PDB file of C-alpha atoms in Angstrom:
ATOM      1  CA  ASP S   1       0.000   0.000   0.000  1.00  0.00           C
ATOM      2  CA  ASN S   2       1.121   3.583  -0.694  1.00  0.00           C
ATOM      3  CA  ASN S   3       1.123   4.626   2.987  1.00  0.00           C
ATOM      4  CA  ASP S   4       3.492   1.776   3.893  1.00  0.00           C
ATOM      5  CA  GLU S   5       5.822   2.713   1.034  1.00  0.00           C
ATOM      6  CA  TYR S   6       5.754   6.392   2.066  1.00  0.00           C
ATOM      7  CA  ASN S   7       6.499   5.572   5.722  1.00  0.00           C
ATOM      8  CA  GLU S   8       9.347   3.218   4.785  1.00  0.00           C
ATOM      9  CA  ILE S   9      10.913   5.821   2.501  1.00  0.00           C
ATOM     10  CA  LYS S  10      10.532   8.498   5.194  1.00  0.00           C
ATOM     11  CA  GLN S  11      12.194   6.245   7.770  1.00  0.00           C
ATOM     12  CA  ASN S  12      15.133   5.501   5.416  1.00  0.00           C
ATOM     13  CA  SER S  13      15.354   9.076   4.157  1.00  0.00           C
ATOM     14  CA  VAL S  14      18.650  10.846   3.589  1.00  0.00           C
ATOM     15  CA  LEU S  15      17.478  13.274   6.259  1.00  0.00           C
ATOM     16  CA  LYS S  16      18.756  11.441   9.352  1.00  0.00           C
ATOM     17  CA  TYR S  17      18.682  14.453  11.708  1.00  0.00           C
ATOM     18  CA  ASP S  18      16.174  17.045  12.762  1.00  0.00           C
ATOM     19  CA  PRO S  19      17.062  20.055  10.612  1.00  0.00           C
ATOM     20  CA  TYR S  20      15.030  22.324  12.871  1.00  0.00           C
ATOM     21  CA  GLU S  21      16.955  21.513  16.041  1.00  0.00           C
ATOM     22  CA  ASN S  22      18.854  24.678  17.029  1.00  0.00           C
ATOM     23  CA  ASN S  23      18.138  26.013  13.570  1.00  0.00           C
ATOM     24  CA  TYR S  24      15.535  28.038  11.790  1.00  0.00           C
ATOM     25  CA  VAL S  25      14.102  28.531   8.336  1.00  0.00           C
ATOM     26  CA  LEU S  26      15.698  31.396   6.412  1.00  0.00           C
ATOM     27  CA  LEU S  27      13.782  31.117   3.170  1.00  0.00           C
ATOM     28  CA  VAL S  28      11.031  29.135   1.461  1.00  0.00           C
ATOM     29  CA  LYS S  29      10.651  29.204  -2.327  1.00  0.00           C
ATOM     30  CA  ASN S  30       8.552  27.298  -4.798  1.00  0.00           C
ATOM     31  CA  THR S  31       8.683  26.300  -8.436  1.00  0.00           C
ATOM     32  CA  SER S  32       5.601  25.212 -10.354  1.00  0.00           C
ATOM     33  CA  ASP S  33       5.999  21.692  -8.857  1.00  0.00           C
ATOM     34  CA  ASN S  34       8.139  21.778  -5.710  1.00  0.00           C
ATOM     35  CA  ILE S  35       8.987  23.528  -2.461  1.00  0.00           C
ATOM     36  CA  LEU S  36      12.557  24.430  -1.494  1.00  0.00           C
ATOM     37  CA  LEU S  37      13.541  25.358   2.035  1.00  0.00           C
ATOM     38  CA  LEU S  38      16.791  27.017   3.119  1.00  0.00           C
ATOM     39  CA  LEU S  39      17.862  26.654   6.747  1.00  0.00           C
ATOM     40  CA  LYS S  40      20.149  28.948   8.754  1.00  0.00           C
ATOM     41  CA  ASN S  41      22.945  26.364   8.592  1.00  0.00           C
ATOM     42  CA  GLY S  42      22.952  26.498   4.765  1.00  0.00           C
ATOM     43  CA  VAL S  43      21.192  23.165   4.244  1.00  0.00           C
ATOM     44  CA  MET S  44      18.563  23.064   1.509  1.00  0.00           C
ATOM     45  CA  LEU S  45      15.595  20.704   1.543  1.00  0.00           C
ATOM     46  CA  SER S  46      13.078  19.970  -1.193  1.00  0.00           C
ATOM     47  CA  TRP S  47       9.829  18.105  -1.665  1.00  0.00           C
ATOM     48  CA  GLY S  48       6.953  17.966  -4.126  1.00  0.00           C
ATOM     49  CA  ILE S  49       6.452  15.923  -7.250  1.00  0.00           C
ATOM     50  CA  ASN S  50       9.098  14.028  -9.148  1.00  0.00           C
ATOM     51  CA  SER S  51      10.470  16.781 -11.366  1.00  0.00           C
ATOM     52  CA  SER S  52      13.902  18.188 -12.155  1.00  0.00           C
ATOM     53  CA  THR S  53      13.543  21.124  -9.730  1.00  0.00           C
ATOM     54  CA  LEU S  54      13.785  18.844  -6.679  1.00  0.00           C
ATOM     55  CA  GLY S  55      17.589  18.901  -6.998  1.00  0.00           C
ATOM     56  CA  ARG S  56      17.942  15.205  -6.253  1.00  0.00           C
ATOM     57  CA  ASN S  57      17.437  11.844  -7.948  1.00  0.00           C
ATOM     58  CA  ILE S  58      14.056  10.315  -7.177  1.00  0.00           C
ATOM     59  CA  LYS S  59      12.761   6.819  -7.887  1.00  0.00           C
ATOM     60  CA  THR S  60       9.111   7.171  -6.822  1.00  0.00           C
ATOM     61  CA  ILE S  61       6.470   9.845  -6.368  1.00  0.00           C
ATOM     62  CA  ASN S  62       6.238   8.985  -2.661  1.00  0.00           C
ATOM     63  CA  GLU S  63       9.979   9.576  -2.283  1.00  0.00           C
ATOM     64  CA  ALA S  64       9.590  13.039  -3.839  1.00  0.00           C
ATOM     65  CA  ALA S  65       6.968  14.007  -1.243  1.00  0.00           C
ATOM     66  CA  ILE S  66       9.407  13.634   1.669  1.00  0.00           C
ATOM     67  CA  PRO S  67      11.601  16.629   2.556  1.00  0.00           C
ATOM     68  CA  CYS S  68      15.242  15.660   1.929  1.00  0.00           C
ATOM     69  CA  ASP S  69      18.589  17.396   1.572  1.00  0.00           C
ATOM     70  CA  ILE S  70      19.796  18.793  -1.715  1.00  0.00           C
ATOM     71  CA  ILE S  71      23.501  17.973  -1.795  1.00  0.00           C
ATOM     72  CA  ILE S  72      25.717  20.940  -2.653  1.00  0.00           C
ATOM     73  CA  PRO S  73      29.301  20.962  -1.353  1.00  0.00           C
ATOM     74  CA  TYR S  74      29.027  24.517   0.042  1.00  0.00           C
ATOM     75  CA  LYS S  75      26.866  26.305   2.571  1.00  0.00           C
ATOM     76  CA  ILE S  76      23.992  27.919   0.658  1.00  0.00           C
ATOM     77  CA  ILE S  77      23.019  31.486   1.574  1.00  0.00           C
ATOM     78  CA  GLU S  78      20.316  32.252  -1.006  1.00  0.00           C
ATOM     79  CA  ILE S  79      17.968  30.478  -3.409  1.00  0.00           C
ATOM     80  CA  ALA S  80      15.931  31.789  -6.321  1.00  0.00           C
ATOM     81  CA  THR S  81      13.284  29.984  -8.328  1.00  0.00           C
ATOM     82  CA  GLY S  82      11.722  30.395 -11.724  1.00  0.00           C
ATOM     83  CA  ASN S  83       8.850  28.387 -13.169  1.00  0.00           C
ATOM     84  CA  GLU S  84      10.898  25.220 -13.573  1.00  0.00           C
ATOM     85  CA  HIS S  85      14.460  26.052 -12.561  1.00  0.00           C
ATOM     86  CA  VAL S  86      16.378  26.831  -9.388  1.00  0.00           C
ATOM     87  CA  LEU S  87      19.475  28.905  -8.612  1.00  0.00           C
ATOM     88  CA  ALA S  88      21.471  28.568  -5.378  1.00  0.00           C
ATOM     89  CA  LEU S  89      24.166  30.951  -4.164  1.00  0.00           C
ATOM     90  CA  GLY S  90      26.934  29.475  -2.038  1.00  0.00           C
ATOM     91  CA  GLU S  91      28.699  31.211   0.821  1.00  0.00           C
ATOM     92  CA  ASN S  92      31.736  31.052  -1.491  1.00  0.00           C
ATOM     93  CA  LYS S  93      29.826  33.284  -4.007  1.00  0.00           C
ATOM     94  CA  LYS S  94      29.464  30.477  -6.567  1.00  0.00           C
ATOM     95  CA  VAL S  95      26.132  29.931  -8.326  1.00  0.00           C
ATOM     96  CA  PHE S  96      24.509  26.532  -8.928  1.00  0.00           C
ATOM     97  CA  SER S  97      21.508  25.717 -11.112  1.00  0.00           C
ATOM     98  CA  TRP S  98      19.199  22.806 -11.926  1.00  0.00           C
ATOM     99  CA  GLY S  99      15.821  22.118 -13.489  1.00  0.00           C
ATOM    100  CA  ARG S 100      14.602  22.704 -17.045  1.00  0.00           C
ATOM    101  CA  ASN S 101      16.747  24.561 -19.563  1.00  0.00           C
ATOM    102  CA  THR S 102      14.093  25.309 -22.191  1.00  0.00           C
ATOM    103  CA  LYS S 103      15.339  28.893 -22.708  1.00  0.00           C
ATOM    104  CA  GLY S 104      18.928  28.694 -21.423  1.00  0.00           C
ATOM    105  CA  GLN S 105      17.914  29.745 -17.895  1.00  0.00           C
ATOM    106  CA  LEU S 106      20.403  27.345 -16.266  1.00  0.00           C
ATOM    107  CA  GLY S 107      23.419  29.241 -17.623  1.00  0.00           C
ATOM    108  CA  LEU S 108      25.156  25.976 -18.495  1.00  0.00           C
ATOM    109  CA  PRO S 109      26.757  26.034 -21.964  1.00  0.00           C
ATOM    110  CA  SER S 110      27.127  22.232 -21.900  1.00  0.00           C
ATOM    111  CA  ILE S 111      23.321  21.851 -22.007  1.00  0.00           C
ATOM    112  CA  SER S 112      21.832  23.507 -25.059  1.00  0.00           C
ATOM    113  CA  PRO S 113      18.379  25.098 -24.586  1.00  0.00           C
ATOM    114  CA  GLY S 114      15.408  23.024 -25.691  1.00  0.00           C
ATOM    115  CA  PRO S 115      12.050  21.570 -24.657  1.00  0.00           C
ATOM    116  CA  ASN S 116      13.422  18.334 -23.150  1.00  0.00           C
ATOM    117  CA  LYS S 117      16.665  19.710 -21.717  1.00  0.00           C
ATOM    118  CA  GLU S 118      16.901  19.404 -17.946  1.00  0.00           C
ATOM    119  CA  ILE S 119      19.229  18.383 -15.137  1.00  0.00           C
ATOM    120  CA  HIS S 120      18.102  16.932 -11.818  1.00  0.00           C
ATOM    121  CA  LEU S 121      21.144  17.676  -9.650  1.00  0.00           C
ATOM    122  CA  PRO S 122      22.725  21.054  -8.867  1.00  0.00           C
ATOM    123  CA  GLU S 123      25.499  22.012 -11.252  1.00  0.00           C
ATOM    124  CA  LEU S 124      28.018  24.822 -10.876  1.00  0.00           C
ATOM    125  CA  ILE S 125      27.619  27.677 -13.365  1.00  0.00           C
ATOM    126  CA  GLU S 126      31.264  27.961 -14.448  1.00  0.00           C
ATOM    127  CA  PHE S 127      30.832  31.613 -15.464  1.00  0.00           C
ATOM    128  CA  PHE S 128      30.764  32.598 -11.783  1.00  0.00           C
ATOM    129  CA  ASN S 129      34.047  30.851 -10.925  1.00  0.00           C
ATOM    130  CA  LYS S 130      35.991  33.932 -11.990  1.00  0.00           C
ATOM    131  CA  LEU S 131      33.267  36.444 -11.196  1.00  0.00           C
ATOM    132  CA  PRO S 132      31.764  35.860  -7.735  1.00  0.00           C
ATOM    133  CA  ALA S 133      28.085  36.717  -7.264  1.00  0.00           C
ATOM    134  CA  LYS S 134      26.484  38.398  -4.257  1.00  0.00           C
ATOM    135  CA  GLN S 135      22.794  38.137  -5.206  1.00  0.00           C
ATOM    136  CA  ILE S 136      20.662  35.943  -7.440  1.00  0.00           C
ATOM    137  CA  PHE S 137      17.159  36.351  -8.860  1.00  0.00           C
ATOM    138  CA  ALA S 138      14.962  34.193 -11.091  1.00  0.00           C
ATOM    139  CA  GLY S 139      11.569  34.560 -12.689  1.00  0.00           C
ATOM    140  CA  GLY S 140       9.748  32.635 -15.375  1.00  0.00           C
ATOM    141  CA  ASP S 141      12.481  31.187 -17.578  1.00  0.00           C
ATOM    142  CA  SER S 142      15.008  33.956 -16.856  1.00  0.00           C
ATOM    143  CA  SER S 143      17.909  34.255 -14.395  1.00  0.00           C
ATOM    144  CA  TYR S 144      19.852  37.176 -12.936  1.00  0.00           C
ATOM    145  CA  ALA S 145      22.926  37.654 -10.727  1.00  0.00           C
ATOM    146  CA  VAL S 146      24.654  40.702  -9.271  1.00  0.00           C
ATOM    147  CA  SER S 147      28.433  40.456  -9.151  1.00  0.00           C
ATOM    148  CA  GLU S 148      30.352  40.829  -5.912  1.00  0.00           C
ATOM    149  CA  GLY S 149      31.965  44.241  -5.533  1.00  0.00           C
ATOM    150  CA  GLY S 150      31.204  45.740  -8.938  1.00  0.00           C
ATOM    151  CA  ASN S 151      27.410  45.680  -8.680  1.00  0.00           C
ATOM    152  CA  ASN S 152      27.158  44.575 -12.287  1.00  0.00           C
ATOM    153  CA  LEU S 153      23.987  42.774 -13.309  1.00  0.00           C
ATOM    154  CA  TYR S 154      24.332  39.592 -15.377  1.00  0.00           C
ATOM    155  CA  VAL S 155      21.311  38.105 -17.173  1.00  0.00           C
ATOM    156  CA  TRP S 156      20.564  34.845 -19.009  1.00  0.00           C
ATOM    157  CA  GLY S 157      17.637  32.748 -20.198  1.00  0.00           C
ATOM    158  CA  ASP S 158      14.400  33.841 -21.885  1.00  0.00           C
ATOM    159  CA  ASN S 159      14.472  37.277 -23.509  1.00  0.00           C
ATOM    160  CA  GLU S 160      11.590  36.752 -25.940  1.00  0.00           C
ATOM    161  CA  LYS S 161       9.713  39.770 -24.556  1.00  0.00           C
ATOM    162  CA  GLY S 162      12.746  41.733 -23.375  1.00  0.00           C
ATOM    163  CA  GLN S 163      12.581  40.425 -19.796  1.00  0.00           C
ATOM    164  CA  LEU S 164      16.393  40.388 -19.591  1.00  0.00           C
ATOM    165  CA  GLY S 165      16.622  44.054 -20.519  1.00  0.00           C
ATOM    166  CA  LEU S 166      18.123  43.219 -23.907  1.00  0.00           C
ATOM    167  CA  ASN S 167      16.644  43.863 -27.341  1.00  0.00           C
ATOM    168  CA  PRO S 168      14.316  40.901 -28.022  1.00  0.00           C
ATOM    169  CA  ASN S 169      14.571  41.486 -31.763  1.00  0.00           C
ATOM    170  CA  GLU S 170      18.279  40.666 -31.608  1.00  0.00           C
ATOM    171  CA  GLU S 171      18.475  37.917 -28.963  1.00  0.00           C
ATOM    172  CA  LYS S 172      15.521  35.849 -27.737  1.00  0.00           C
ATOM    173  CA  ILE S 173      17.505  33.202 -25.825  1.00  0.00           C
ATOM    174  CA  ILE S 174      20.670  33.989 -23.842  1.00  0.00           C
ATOM    175  CA  PRO S 175      22.197  30.677 -22.617  1.00  0.00           C
ATOM    176  CA  ILE S 176      25.301  32.200 -20.963  1.00  0.00           C
ATOM    177  CA  PRO S 177      25.290  35.078 -18.440  1.00  0.00           C
ATOM    178  CA  GLN S 178      25.774  38.472 -20.115  1.00  0.00           C
ATOM    179  CA  LEU S 179      26.522  41.823 -18.555  1.00  0.00           C
ATOM    180  CA  LEU S 180      23.427  43.977 -18.784  1.00  0.00           C
ATOM    181  CA  ARG S 181      24.710  47.248 -17.461  1.00  0.00           C
ATOM    182  CA  ASP S 182      27.865  48.503 -15.767  1.00  0.00           C
ATOM    183  CA  SER S 183      28.007  50.113 -12.348  1.00  0.00           C
ATOM    184  CA  ILE S 184      24.534  49.598 -10.984  1.00  0.00           C
ATOM    185  CA  SER S 185      24.491  51.254  -7.589  1.00  0.00           C
ATOM    186  CA  GLU S 186      23.092  49.605  -4.466  1.00  0.00           C
ATOM    187  CA  ASN S 187      20.460  52.357  -4.288  1.00  0.00           C
ATOM    188  CA  ASN S 188      18.942  51.864  -7.713  1.00  0.00           C
ATOM    189  CA  LEU S 189      19.399  48.099  -8.169  1.00  0.00           C
ATOM    190  CA  ASN S 190      15.967  47.123  -6.827  1.00  0.00           C
ATOM    191  CA  SER S 191      14.165  49.760  -8.879  1.00  0.00           C
ATOM    192  CA  PHE S 192      16.186  48.715 -11.932  1.00  0.00           C
ATOM    193  CA  LEU S 193      15.152  45.074 -11.612  1.00  0.00           C
ATOM    194  CA  PHE S 194      11.523  45.473 -10.631  1.00  0.00           C
TER     195      PHE S 194
END
């Protein structure tokens, strides 16, 4: 029966500790299918349906419904979600992504954009190895990051209607982060983005 399977999976879950003990929830985000939770200690948990935005390999639907860790080798300080993709910012200022890459929103040149292109586990966006990020944003099928120190905004993903701030007549899909504008100040960044 499904309840027995669910209880057995929950008992054998990767999550062998109480993540709430001496901890607290920093952030909760959702994609169209899943919930992601970020704890004070940098641990991320996910649950929902069996889709690529869970950030972990799943064998059954019942397994997907149980909150479990998303394994990233760094403490995570921020998460951002689009419709069907996730970005995570590490304490080391590196950016990870996973989910669907229909419009290049993952920022991974090794995975070309397309309707059936997706990854289930977090992958480092190499672009940010040399250019640390301090903030990340996501919406729809688009992604954004502000660089550490320089306050430059980098954009990638769906630009079909100009949502990246680039001319949609020239570039509809941006699969690799591109500088949108130099020297965005702290004061006008939020009004520039929203």
